C-alpha positions as a printed Julia matrix, in Angstrom:
64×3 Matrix{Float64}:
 -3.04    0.3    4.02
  0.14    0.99   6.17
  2.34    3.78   4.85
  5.93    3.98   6.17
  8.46    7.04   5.06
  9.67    7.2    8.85
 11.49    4.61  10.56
 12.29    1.61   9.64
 12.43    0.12  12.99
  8.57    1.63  13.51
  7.68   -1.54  11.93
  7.61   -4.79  12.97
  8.58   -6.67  10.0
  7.5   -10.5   10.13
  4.52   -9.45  12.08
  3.68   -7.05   9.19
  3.98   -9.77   6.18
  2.01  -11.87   8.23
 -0.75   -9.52   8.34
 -0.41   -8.93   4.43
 -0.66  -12.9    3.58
 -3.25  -12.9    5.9
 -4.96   -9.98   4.34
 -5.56   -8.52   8.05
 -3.83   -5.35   6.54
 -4.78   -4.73   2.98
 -1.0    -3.14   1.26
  1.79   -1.81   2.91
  4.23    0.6    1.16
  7.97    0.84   2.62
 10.34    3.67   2.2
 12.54    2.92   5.11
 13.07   -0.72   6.64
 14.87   -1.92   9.78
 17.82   -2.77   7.95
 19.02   -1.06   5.01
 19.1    -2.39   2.58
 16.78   -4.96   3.3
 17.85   -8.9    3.16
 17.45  -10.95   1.0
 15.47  -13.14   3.42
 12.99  -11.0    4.49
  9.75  -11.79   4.37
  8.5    -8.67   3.37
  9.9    -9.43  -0.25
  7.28  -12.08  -0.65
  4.37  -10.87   1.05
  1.15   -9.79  -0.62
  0.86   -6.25  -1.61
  4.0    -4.79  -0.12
  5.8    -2.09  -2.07
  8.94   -1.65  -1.3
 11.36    1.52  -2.47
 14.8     2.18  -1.67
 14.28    5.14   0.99
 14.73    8.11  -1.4
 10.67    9.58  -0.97
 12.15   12.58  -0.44
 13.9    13.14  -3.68
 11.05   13.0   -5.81
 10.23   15.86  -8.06
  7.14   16.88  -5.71
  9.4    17.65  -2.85
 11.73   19.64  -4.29
């Protein structure tokens, strides 16, 4: 499983939902993207086991 709260640009993003539909990497989570928010025609939204969140980790309850 990748886990990304960094950068968004850490991760590159076709090659990544590639990996997931190919089930060469088994999940993915996503706080951050390249491009925020992400498009509407990014792969990512379709790929297998990618959760996505809207880059606010760090306002959760456990971090305060």
């Amino acid at each position: 499983m990748l886990i990304n709260v960094g950068r968004g640009t850490a991760i590159n993003e076709p090659d990544l939902a590639d990996a997931l539909n190919s089930e060469e990497i088994s999940a993915a989570a996503l706080d951050t993207t390249k491009n925020e928010p992400l498009e509407n025609s990014s792969s990512l939204w379709t790929a297998k086991n990618c959760f996505i969140s809207a880059h606010d980790s760090a306002h959760s309850l456990k971090s305060l």
